[in-house]
Short mmCIF file of C-alpha atoms and ligand atoms in Angstrom, two decimals:
data_model
loop_
_atom_site.label_atom_id
_atom_site.label_comp_id
_atom_site.label_asym_id
_atom_site.label_seq_id
_atom_site.Cartn_x
_atom_site.Cartn_y
_atom_site.Cartn_z
CA MET L 1327 155.44 118.52 116.71
CA LEU L 1328 152.90 118.85 113.91
CA THR L 1329 150.14 121.43 114.44
CA VAL L 1330 146.45 120.59 114.03
CA GLU L 1331 146.33 122.87 110.97
CA ASP L 1332 149.33 121.23 109.28
CA ALA L 1333 148.01 117.76 110.07
CA LEU L 1334 144.63 118.63 108.57
CA ALA L 1335 146.32 119.98 105.45
CA LEU L 1336 148.18 116.65 105.11
CA VAL L 1337 144.95 114.67 105.51
CA LEU L 1338 143.05 116.76 102.98
CA GLY L 1339 146.01 116.72 100.59
CA LYS L 1340 145.90 112.91 100.54
CA THR L 1341 142.11 112.65 100.19
CA ARG L 1342 140.51 112.29 96.74
CA LYS L 1343 136.80 112.50 96.14
CA LEU L 1344 135.21 109.12 95.39
CA LEU L 1345 134.36 108.12 91.84
CA PRO L 1346 130.74 108.81 90.88
CA ALA L 1347 128.32 105.89 90.99
CA SER L 1348 124.73 105.47 90.00
CA SER L 1349 122.21 105.65 92.84
CA ALA L 1350 118.48 105.11 93.34
CA LEU L 1351 116.58 108.29 94.07
CA LEU L 1352 116.09 108.07 97.83
CA ASP L 1353 119.57 106.68 98.44
CA ALA L 1354 120.95 109.86 96.86
CA LEU L 1355 119.67 112.05 99.71
CA ASN L 1356 122.51 114.22 101.11
CA CYS L 1357 124.86 113.02 98.37
CA THR L 1358 126.63 115.36 95.97
CA LEU L 1359 125.23 115.23 92.46
CA ALA L 1360 127.85 114.15 89.89
CA GLU L 1361 126.02 115.07 86.65
CA ASP L 1362 124.05 118.00 85.26
CA ILE L 1363 120.34 117.18 85.29
CA THR L 1364 118.24 118.56 82.42
CA ALA L 1365 114.49 118.87 82.09
CA ASP L 1366 112.93 116.26 79.79
CA ALA L 1367 109.99 118.57 79.01
CA ASP L 1368 108.76 122.10 79.65
CA GLN L 1369 107.57 122.67 83.21
CA PRO L 1370 104.70 123.06 83.49
CA PRO L 1371 104.03 121.09 80.30
CA PHE L 1372 100.88 123.16 79.58
CA ASP L 1373 99.30 126.44 80.73
CA LYS L 1374 98.07 125.36 84.13
CA ALA L 1375 95.39 126.65 86.51
CA MET L 1376 96.80 127.61 89.91
CA VAL L 1377 93.42 127.93 91.69
CA ASP L 1378 90.00 126.31 91.54
CA GLY L 1379 87.70 128.62 89.58
CA TYR L 1380 86.86 129.61 86.00
CA ALA L 1381 89.05 129.92 82.93
CA VAL L 1382 88.07 133.11 81.06
CA ARG L 1383 89.13 135.47 78.27
CA SER L 1384 90.17 138.66 80.07
CA THR L 1385 88.91 140.83 77.17
CA ASP L 1386 85.37 139.51 77.84
CA LEU L 1387 85.55 141.19 81.26
CA ALA L 1388 86.89 144.59 80.16
CA GLY L 1389 83.43 146.20 80.26
CA ALA L 1390 80.52 146.41 82.72
CA ASP L 1391 78.90 143.09 81.80
CA ARG L 1392 80.27 140.54 84.28
CA ARG L 1393 78.14 137.58 83.19
CA LEU L 1394 79.62 134.66 81.28
CA ARG L 1395 78.01 131.55 79.90
CA LEU L 1396 79.19 128.38 81.72
CA GLY L 1397 80.87 125.90 79.40
CA GLU L 1398 82.66 122.61 80.15
CA THR L 1399 84.29 121.52 83.39
CA ILE L 1400 88.02 120.63 83.31
CA LEU L 1401 89.27 118.55 86.24
CA ALA L 1402 92.95 117.98 87.09
CA GLY L 1403 94.24 115.19 84.87
CA GLN L 1404 91.74 115.96 82.09
CA VAL L 1405 92.27 117.97 78.93
CA PRO L 1406 89.88 120.61 77.48
CA THR L 1407 87.78 119.30 74.59
CA ARG L 1408 87.59 122.63 72.73
CA PRO L 1409 88.76 126.25 72.76
CA LEU L 1410 86.89 128.69 74.99
CA GLY L 1411 84.11 130.49 73.12
CA LEU L 1412 83.34 134.22 73.23
CA ARG L 1413 81.80 135.27 76.60
CA GLU L 1414 82.25 131.77 77.91
CA ALA L 1415 83.80 130.47 81.15
CA ALA L 1416 85.05 126.92 81.77
CA ALA L 1417 85.00 125.57 85.31
CA ILE L 1418 88.60 124.52 86.03
CA MET L 1419 90.38 122.87 88.97
CA THR L 1420 93.88 123.54 90.24
CA GLY L 1421 96.45 121.77 88.07
CA ALA L 1422 94.20 121.35 85.02
CA PRO L 1423 95.25 122.65 81.57
CA LEU L 1424 93.63 125.88 80.43
CA PRO L 1425 91.50 125.66 77.27
CA PRO L 1426 92.90 127.45 74.18
CA GLU L 1427 91.74 131.11 73.88
CA SER L 1428 91.51 131.53 77.68
CA ASP L 1429 94.14 133.74 79.30
CA ALA L 1430 93.18 134.00 82.99
CA VAL L 1431 91.55 132.10 85.83
CA VAL L 1432 89.09 133.73 88.23
CA MET L 1433 89.04 132.27 91.73
CA GLN L 1434 85.90 130.36 92.66
CA GLU L 1435 85.53 132.65 95.72
CA ARG L 1436 85.32 135.75 93.47
CA THR L 1437 82.39 134.53 91.41
CA GLN L 1438 78.69 133.83 91.81
CA GLN L 1439 77.19 130.89 90.01
CA THR L 1440 73.63 130.77 88.74
CA GLU L 1441 71.87 128.41 86.38
CA GLY L 1442 74.23 128.02 83.38
CA GLU L 1443 75.97 131.32 84.14
CA VAL L 1444 78.88 132.70 86.12
CA VAL L 1445 78.98 136.28 87.43
CA VAL L 1446 82.55 137.46 87.93
CA VAL L 1447 82.74 139.66 91.04
CA ASP L 1448 86.50 140.20 90.73
CA PRO L 1449 86.79 143.70 89.16
CA ASP L 1450 90.35 143.23 87.92
CA VAL L 1451 90.87 140.22 85.66
CA ARG L 1452 94.14 140.66 83.83
CA PRO L 1453 95.83 138.27 81.35
CA GLY L 1454 97.97 135.71 83.14
CA ARG L 1455 96.01 135.84 86.43
CA ASN L 1456 96.13 132.64 88.51
CA LEU L 1457 97.85 130.55 85.88
CA LEU L 1458 101.34 129.23 85.29
CA SER L 1459 102.22 129.40 81.61
CA LYS L 1460 103.84 126.48 79.81
CA GLY L 1461 107.63 126.42 80.39
CA ARG L 1462 107.49 129.18 83.03
CA ILE L 1463 109.50 127.07 85.56
CA CYS L 1464 111.91 125.60 83.05
CA ARG L 1465 112.28 124.75 79.38
CA SER L 1466 112.92 121.29 77.98
CA GLY L 1467 116.69 120.65 77.91
CA GLU L 1468 117.47 123.33 80.51
CA VAL L 1469 119.76 122.35 83.42
CA VAL L 1470 117.53 122.09 86.50
CA LEU L 1471 120.26 120.86 88.91
CA PRO L 1472 123.98 121.32 88.21
CA ALA L 1473 126.64 118.76 89.17
CA GLY L 1474 128.12 119.57 92.59
CA VAL L 1475 124.94 120.41 94.50
CA LEU L 1476 124.02 118.51 97.63
CA LEU L 1477 120.77 116.61 97.09
CA THR L 1478 118.05 117.70 99.52
CA PRO L 1479 114.46 116.37 99.69
CA ALA L 1480 113.42 119.24 97.35
CA GLY L 1481 116.29 118.30 95.01
CA LEU L 1482 115.05 114.69 94.92
CA ALA L 1483 111.59 116.00 94.00
CA VAL L 1484 113.13 117.95 91.11
CA LEU L 1485 114.79 114.71 89.92
CA ALA L 1486 111.46 112.88 90.15
CA SER L 1487 109.70 115.69 88.25
CA VAL L 1488 112.05 115.22 85.28
CA GLY L 1489 111.73 111.44 85.41
CA ARG L 1490 115.15 110.66 86.92
CA THR L 1491 114.82 107.71 89.29
CA CYS L 1492 118.47 106.77 88.92
CA VAL L 1493 121.17 109.41 89.18
CA SER L 1494 124.96 109.73 89.25
CA VAL L 1495 126.25 110.90 92.64
CA VAL L 1496 129.46 110.88 94.64
CA PRO L 1497 128.72 107.83 96.80
CA ARG L 1498 128.69 107.77 100.58
CA PRO L 1499 132.15 106.86 101.89
CA ARG L 1500 132.42 103.33 103.28
CA LEU L 1501 134.21 103.21 106.58
CA ALA L 1502 135.38 100.35 108.79
CA ILE L 1503 135.92 100.63 112.53
CA VAL L 1504 138.33 98.38 114.40
CA SER L 1505 138.43 98.74 118.19
CA THR L 1506 141.63 97.37 119.67
CA GLY L 1507 142.40 96.35 123.24
CA ASP L 1508 142.65 93.16 125.29
CA GLU L 1509 140.59 94.91 127.99
CA LEU L 1510 137.51 95.42 125.78
CA VAL L 1511 134.23 93.52 125.87
CA GLU L 1512 131.12 94.25 123.81
CA PRO L 1513 128.58 96.64 125.43
CA ASP L 1514 126.11 93.81 126.11
CA GLN L 1515 128.72 91.85 128.11
CA MET L 1516 129.52 92.11 131.82
CA PRO L 1517 133.17 93.21 132.12
CA GLY L 1518 135.39 90.83 134.09
CA PRO L 1519 138.31 91.94 136.28
CA GLY L 1520 140.39 94.56 134.44
CA GLN L 1521 137.93 94.78 131.57
CA ILE L 1522 135.79 97.66 130.25
CA ARG L 1523 133.03 97.92 127.68
CA ASN L 1524 133.81 99.04 124.15
CA SER L 1525 132.11 102.43 124.06
CA ASN L 1526 134.20 103.95 121.26
CA ALA L 1527 132.82 101.80 118.49
CA VAL L 1528 129.21 102.96 118.77
CA MET L 1529 130.32 106.58 119.18
CA LEU L 1530 132.48 106.53 116.07
CA GLU L 1531 129.86 104.59 114.12
CA ALA L 1532 127.25 107.21 115.07
CA MET L 1533 129.55 110.08 114.12
CA ALA L 1534 130.25 108.39 110.80
CA MET L 1535 126.50 108.03 110.21
CA GLU L 1536 125.97 111.70 111.09
CA SER L 1537 128.66 112.53 108.54
CA GLY L 1538 126.76 110.62 105.85
CA ALA L 1539 129.10 107.60 105.66
CA PHE L 1540 128.30 103.88 105.76
CA ALA L 1541 130.07 102.52 108.82
CA ARG L 1542 130.83 98.86 109.49
CA ASN L 1543 131.96 97.78 112.90
CA LEU L 1544 134.47 94.93 112.71
CA PRO L 1545 135.05 92.61 115.70
CA ILE L 1546 137.19 93.82 118.61
CA ALA L 1547 140.90 93.22 117.90
CA PRO L 1548 143.11 91.88 120.67
CA ASP L 1549 146.54 93.39 121.35
CA GLU L 1550 148.13 90.50 119.49
CA PRO L 1551 149.81 90.94 116.07
CA ALA L 1552 148.33 88.07 114.05
CA GLU L 1553 144.64 88.68 114.81
CA LEU L 1554 145.13 92.46 114.74
CA GLN L 1555 146.69 92.11 111.29
CA ARG L 1556 143.83 89.92 110.07
CA LEU L 1557 141.20 92.48 111.15
CA LEU L 1558 143.10 95.53 109.89
CA ARG L 1559 143.55 93.79 106.53
CA LEU L 1560 139.75 93.48 106.31
CA GLY L 1561 139.49 97.19 107.10
CA LEU L 1562 141.77 98.04 104.16
CA GLU L 1563 138.96 97.03 101.78
CA PHE L 1564 137.07 100.20 102.77
CA ASP L 1565 137.52 103.84 101.72
CA LEU L 1566 138.49 104.76 105.25
CA LEU L 1567 139.71 102.65 108.16
CA LEU L 1568 139.25 103.96 111.67
CA ILE L 1569 141.15 102.24 114.46
CA THR L 1570 140.80 103.10 118.12
CA GLY L 1571 143.46 102.33 120.70
CA GLY L 1572 146.91 100.87 120.40
CA VAL L 1573 148.61 103.86 118.74
CA SER L 1574 150.52 105.23 121.73
CA VAL L 1575 153.84 104.12 123.24
CA GLY L 1576 152.61 101.28 125.48
CA GLN L 1577 154.19 97.81 125.21
CA ARG L 1578 151.02 96.52 123.56
CA ASP L 1579 150.39 99.48 121.26
CA LEU L 1580 150.91 97.43 118.10
CA VAL L 1581 148.79 99.33 115.59
CA PRO L 1582 151.54 101.44 113.89
CA MET L 1583 153.79 98.38 113.47
CA VAL L 1584 151.02 96.16 112.09
CA LEU L 1585 149.82 98.88 109.71
CA GLU L 1586 153.30 99.28 108.30
CA GLN L 1587 153.54 95.49 107.88
CA LEU L 1588 150.34 95.73 105.83
CA GLY L 1589 151.93 98.28 103.51
CA VAL L 1590 150.15 101.30 104.93
CA ARG L 1591 152.43 104.32 104.45
CA ARG L 1592 152.60 106.59 107.48
CA VAL L 1593 151.92 110.27 106.83
CA PHE L 1594 152.10 111.42 110.44
CA HIS L 1595 152.09 110.09 113.98
CA LYS L 1596 151.51 112.44 116.96
CA ILE L 1597 150.37 116.00 116.78
CA ALA L 1598 150.40 118.96 119.15
CA LEU L 1599 146.90 118.44 120.48
CA LYS L 1600 145.17 117.66 123.77
CA PRO L 1601 143.30 115.38 123.91
CA GLY L 1602 144.47 113.23 121.00
CA LYS L 1603 148.24 113.61 120.78
CA PRO L 1604 149.11 110.06 119.55
CA ILE L 1605 146.92 110.23 116.39
CA TRP L 1606 148.32 108.17 113.51
CA PHE L 1607 147.46 108.77 109.85
CA GLY L 1608 148.54 106.92 106.72
CA ILE L 1609 147.53 105.64 103.29
CA GLY L 1610 146.94 101.98 102.47
CA PRO L 1611 148.15 100.21 99.30
CA GLU L 1612 146.24 101.13 96.14
CA ARG L 1613 143.11 99.07 95.67
CA GLY L 1614 142.01 97.66 92.33
CA ASP L 1615 139.06 100.02 92.12
CA GLY L 1616 140.67 103.16 93.48
CA PRO L 1617 143.20 104.89 95.70
CA GLY L 1618 144.54 103.49 98.95
CA THR L 1619 142.41 103.47 102.09
CA LEU L 1620 142.73 106.49 104.38
CA VAL L 1621 143.81 105.00 107.71
CA PHE L 1622 143.34 106.81 111.02
CA GLY L 1623 144.63 105.41 114.29
CA LEU L 1624 142.84 107.28 117.06
CA PRO L 1625 143.86 106.99 120.72
CA GLY L 1626 141.62 104.72 122.78
CA ASN L 1627 140.63 107.35 125.30
CA PRO L 1628 137.09 108.21 124.28
CA VAL L 1629 137.41 112.00 124.18
CA SER L 1630 140.68 111.77 122.25
CA GLY L 1631 138.93 109.60 119.68
CA LEU L 1632 136.00 111.97 119.45
CA VAL L 1633 138.18 115.07 119.00
CA GLY L 1634 140.33 113.23 116.45
CA PHE L 1635 137.21 112.31 114.53
CA LEU L 1636 135.90 115.89 114.52
CA LEU L 1637 139.22 117.40 113.51
CA PHE L 1638 140.43 114.96 110.86
CA VAL L 1639 138.06 112.09 110.02
CA LYS L 1640 134.97 114.19 109.48
CA PRO L 1641 136.73 116.62 107.09
CA ALA L 1642 138.15 113.62 105.20
CA LEU L 1643 134.68 112.05 104.87
CA HIS L 1644 133.37 115.44 103.72
CA LEU L 1645 136.00 115.60 100.99
CA LEU L 1646 135.59 111.93 99.93
CA ALA L 1647 131.87 112.66 99.43
CA ALA L 1648 132.66 115.98 97.67
CA ARG L 1649 130.38 117.89 100.01
CA PRO L 1650 130.40 121.65 99.53
CA GLY L 1651 131.81 124.00 102.19
CA PRO L 1652 134.88 123.98 104.42
CA MET L 1653 135.38 121.66 107.38
CA PRO L 1654 135.79 121.80 110.35
CA GLN L 1655 133.77 124.91 111.02
CA TYR L 1656 134.84 126.86 114.07
CA ARG L 1657 133.01 129.87 115.45
CA ASP L 1658 134.18 132.69 117.65
CA ALA L 1659 132.78 132.74 121.17
CA SER L 1660 133.24 134.97 124.17
CA LEU L 1661 134.37 133.08 127.23
CA ALA L 1662 131.52 132.78 129.78
CA ARG L 1663 133.88 132.70 132.76
CA THR L 1664 137.51 133.06 133.68
CA PHE L 1665 139.49 129.96 132.80
CA ILE L 1666 143.03 128.95 133.66
CA HIS L 1667 144.73 126.94 130.93
CA ARG L 1668 147.98 125.08 131.49
CA GLY L 1669 149.79 123.00 128.92
CA ALA L 1670 152.34 123.06 126.14
CA VAL L 1671 149.84 122.08 123.42
CA PRO L 1672 146.50 123.54 122.29
CA THR L 1673 143.64 122.08 124.30
CA TYR L 1674 140.11 121.27 123.14
CA HIS L 1675 138.09 121.69 126.33
CA PRO L 1676 134.42 120.57 126.44
CA ALA L 1677 132.11 123.55 126.78
CA ARG L 1678 128.46 124.51 126.63
CA TRP L 1679 127.33 126.98 124.01
CA VAL L 1680 125.27 129.92 125.27
CA GLU L 1681 123.31 131.86 122.64
CA PRO L 1682 123.77 135.66 122.70
CA ALA L 1683 121.44 137.00 125.44
CA ALA L 1684 120.58 140.26 123.65
CA PRO L 1685 120.40 141.07 119.92
CA GLN L 1686 123.22 143.64 120.23
CA GLN L 1687 125.55 140.89 121.51
CA ARG L 1688 127.24 139.63 118.40
CA LEU L 1689 128.78 136.44 119.77
CA GLY L 1690 127.50 133.50 121.73
CA ALA L 1691 129.46 132.39 124.77
CA ALA L 1692 131.48 129.26 125.48
CA ASP L 1693 131.14 127.98 129.03
CA PRO L 1694 133.97 125.49 129.79
CA LEU L 1695 132.76 122.51 131.81
CA ASP L 1696 134.45 120.91 134.78
CA TRP L 1697 136.23 118.10 132.98
CA ALA L 1698 138.36 115.20 134.20
CA GLY L 1699 140.30 114.78 130.95
CA SER L 1700 140.40 112.48 127.96
CA ALA L 1701 138.64 109.52 129.64
CA ASP L 1702 135.74 111.71 130.84
CA LEU L 1703 133.13 111.17 128.17
CA LEU L 1704 130.25 111.94 130.53
CA THR L 1705 131.13 115.64 130.55
CA VAL L 1706 131.48 115.64 126.76
CA ALA L 1707 128.02 114.09 126.46
CA GLN L 1708 126.71 117.25 128.17
CA ALA L 1709 128.78 119.63 126.05
CA ASP L 1710 127.83 121.40 122.82
CA GLY L 1711 131.40 121.49 121.58
CA PHE L 1712 134.95 122.39 122.51
CA ALA L 1713 136.53 125.71 123.45
CA VAL L 1714 140.04 125.89 121.99
CA PHE L 1715 142.81 127.20 124.26
CA PRO L 1716 146.17 127.84 122.59
CA ALA L 1717 149.41 126.39 123.97
CA GLY L 1718 150.92 127.98 127.06
CA ASP L 1719 150.00 128.63 130.68
CA ARG L 1720 147.71 131.61 130.98
CA VAL L 1721 144.55 132.99 132.57
CA PHE L 1722 141.78 133.58 130.04
CA GLU L 1723 139.45 136.30 131.32
CA ALA L 1724 135.67 136.12 131.07
CA GLY L 1725 134.65 137.88 127.84
CA GLU L 1726 137.85 137.02 125.97
CA ILE L 1727 137.29 135.67 122.46
CA VAL L 1728 138.12 131.99 121.93
CA ARG L 1729 137.49 129.60 119.06
CA PHE L 1730 134.67 127.10 119.53
CA LEU L 1731 134.29 123.81 117.65
CA PRO L 1732 130.66 122.62 117.70
CA LEU L 1733 130.02 118.91 118.22
CA ARG L 1734 127.34 118.92 115.51
P1 AMP G 144 145.05 102.96 124.28
O1 AMP G 144 144.99 104.10 123.32
O2 AMP G 144 144.85 101.64 123.64
O3 AMP G 144 146.31 103.03 125.10
O4 AMP G 144 143.85 103.16 125.28
C1 AMP G 144 143.79 104.32 126.09
C2 AMP G 144 142.64 104.22 127.07
O5 AMP G 144 141.41 104.17 126.37
C3 AMP G 144 142.67 103.00 127.95
O6 AMP G 144 142.26 103.37 129.23
C4 AMP G 144 141.67 102.08 127.31
O7 AMP G 144 141.14 101.17 128.20
C5 AMP G 144 140.65 103.03 126.79
N1 AMP G 144 139.99 102.48 125.62
C6 AMP G 144 140.61 101.91 124.57
N2 AMP G 144 139.74 101.48 123.65
C7 AMP G 144 138.52 101.79 124.13
C8 AMP G 144 137.20 101.59 123.64
N3 AMP G 144 136.99 101.00 122.45
N4 AMP G 144 136.18 102.02 124.39
C9 AMP G 144 136.41 102.64 125.56
N5 AMP G 144 137.62 102.85 126.07
C10 AMP G 144 138.67 102.43 125.38
MG1 MG G 145 145.02 99.67 124.03
#
């Protein structure tokens, strides 16, 4: 059976980053920039005061005489009306342009002001003090943000500072979720006999949101080919289609058959993984505006779906959005207690994360929780991630190193 690593390589091998699109400034948050951004002017555009105080000529203050004649006042947003005269000081506020011939600013707090005069107490007024010279941050035409960076709030501010309110980014992936199962009712409904509430949809939608994708929840699909086909066809309009349930070997597990009827080419079905063995992955027919939809059929058991999302869907979304850095990101952990693992496939077991108790302890610890298996979402809701136990029956001693996959 396919390993998790080989399955991930197949998923990533089939995933192409989305074509760049133009985005409004705030919508570009957490998106990958798709163009080099250049400065439209020097920054700052003029020699600029960095404190409230007095613009001076430093040579005037080289000797013992600390008194200067008080000239004009320059507020932020104003421009000086004339160059600074000999032995003159101009009152200046933070952000205002320095007058020509001045070369330093003395802080307000280091002066005394008398009628028409300023006495500079600061003994050491050197050229360049308390000012930012024109073009010190960047020159006009210089690249201020290169293509490929992830846009943060500070990055958006840089865009605003160079006048870019519209920018080319790799767009957020658009993802559709189809929950399948005759037993499902919406969460606001009272389940009848044999029914349960659809809890997977909101979980997967939330995980998609956390991964920076736009998720759209389609109506629940019954285990009946015609309606299932209609809903899955709608899902094939998206960059990624996520289906839960109906991918195993039950009599009413119709998803693989219906997907193949819709022209979705299977890449793999079933991997050596617990929970999540029946995962199905394939590629939809090419769309007019781009490559075929990435289609994931996740098992209906909630923890299987969640693990499948973390291991395969999240890395695919990451790559579609051209986010930097590898995915998924495991860490090493020391096992907090002895744990007996049985099973022929690697197991992702919900665990708490314990930070290293002392600075000399290099690793945090993974504390496996008492877990009732792939339907037990309650335990997973209390976990920080999953401890990974390799295939085979074996006792893992407390302190042994295991891999840990964080939930977020
Ligand atoms: P399936 O993969 O369709 O065989 O479903 C496996 C198990 O997961 C069954 O016990 C289902 O009732 C349950 N299940 C399927 N879909 C959902 C869902 N959307 N929310 C919660 N449980 C589900
Ligand atoms: Mg089902």
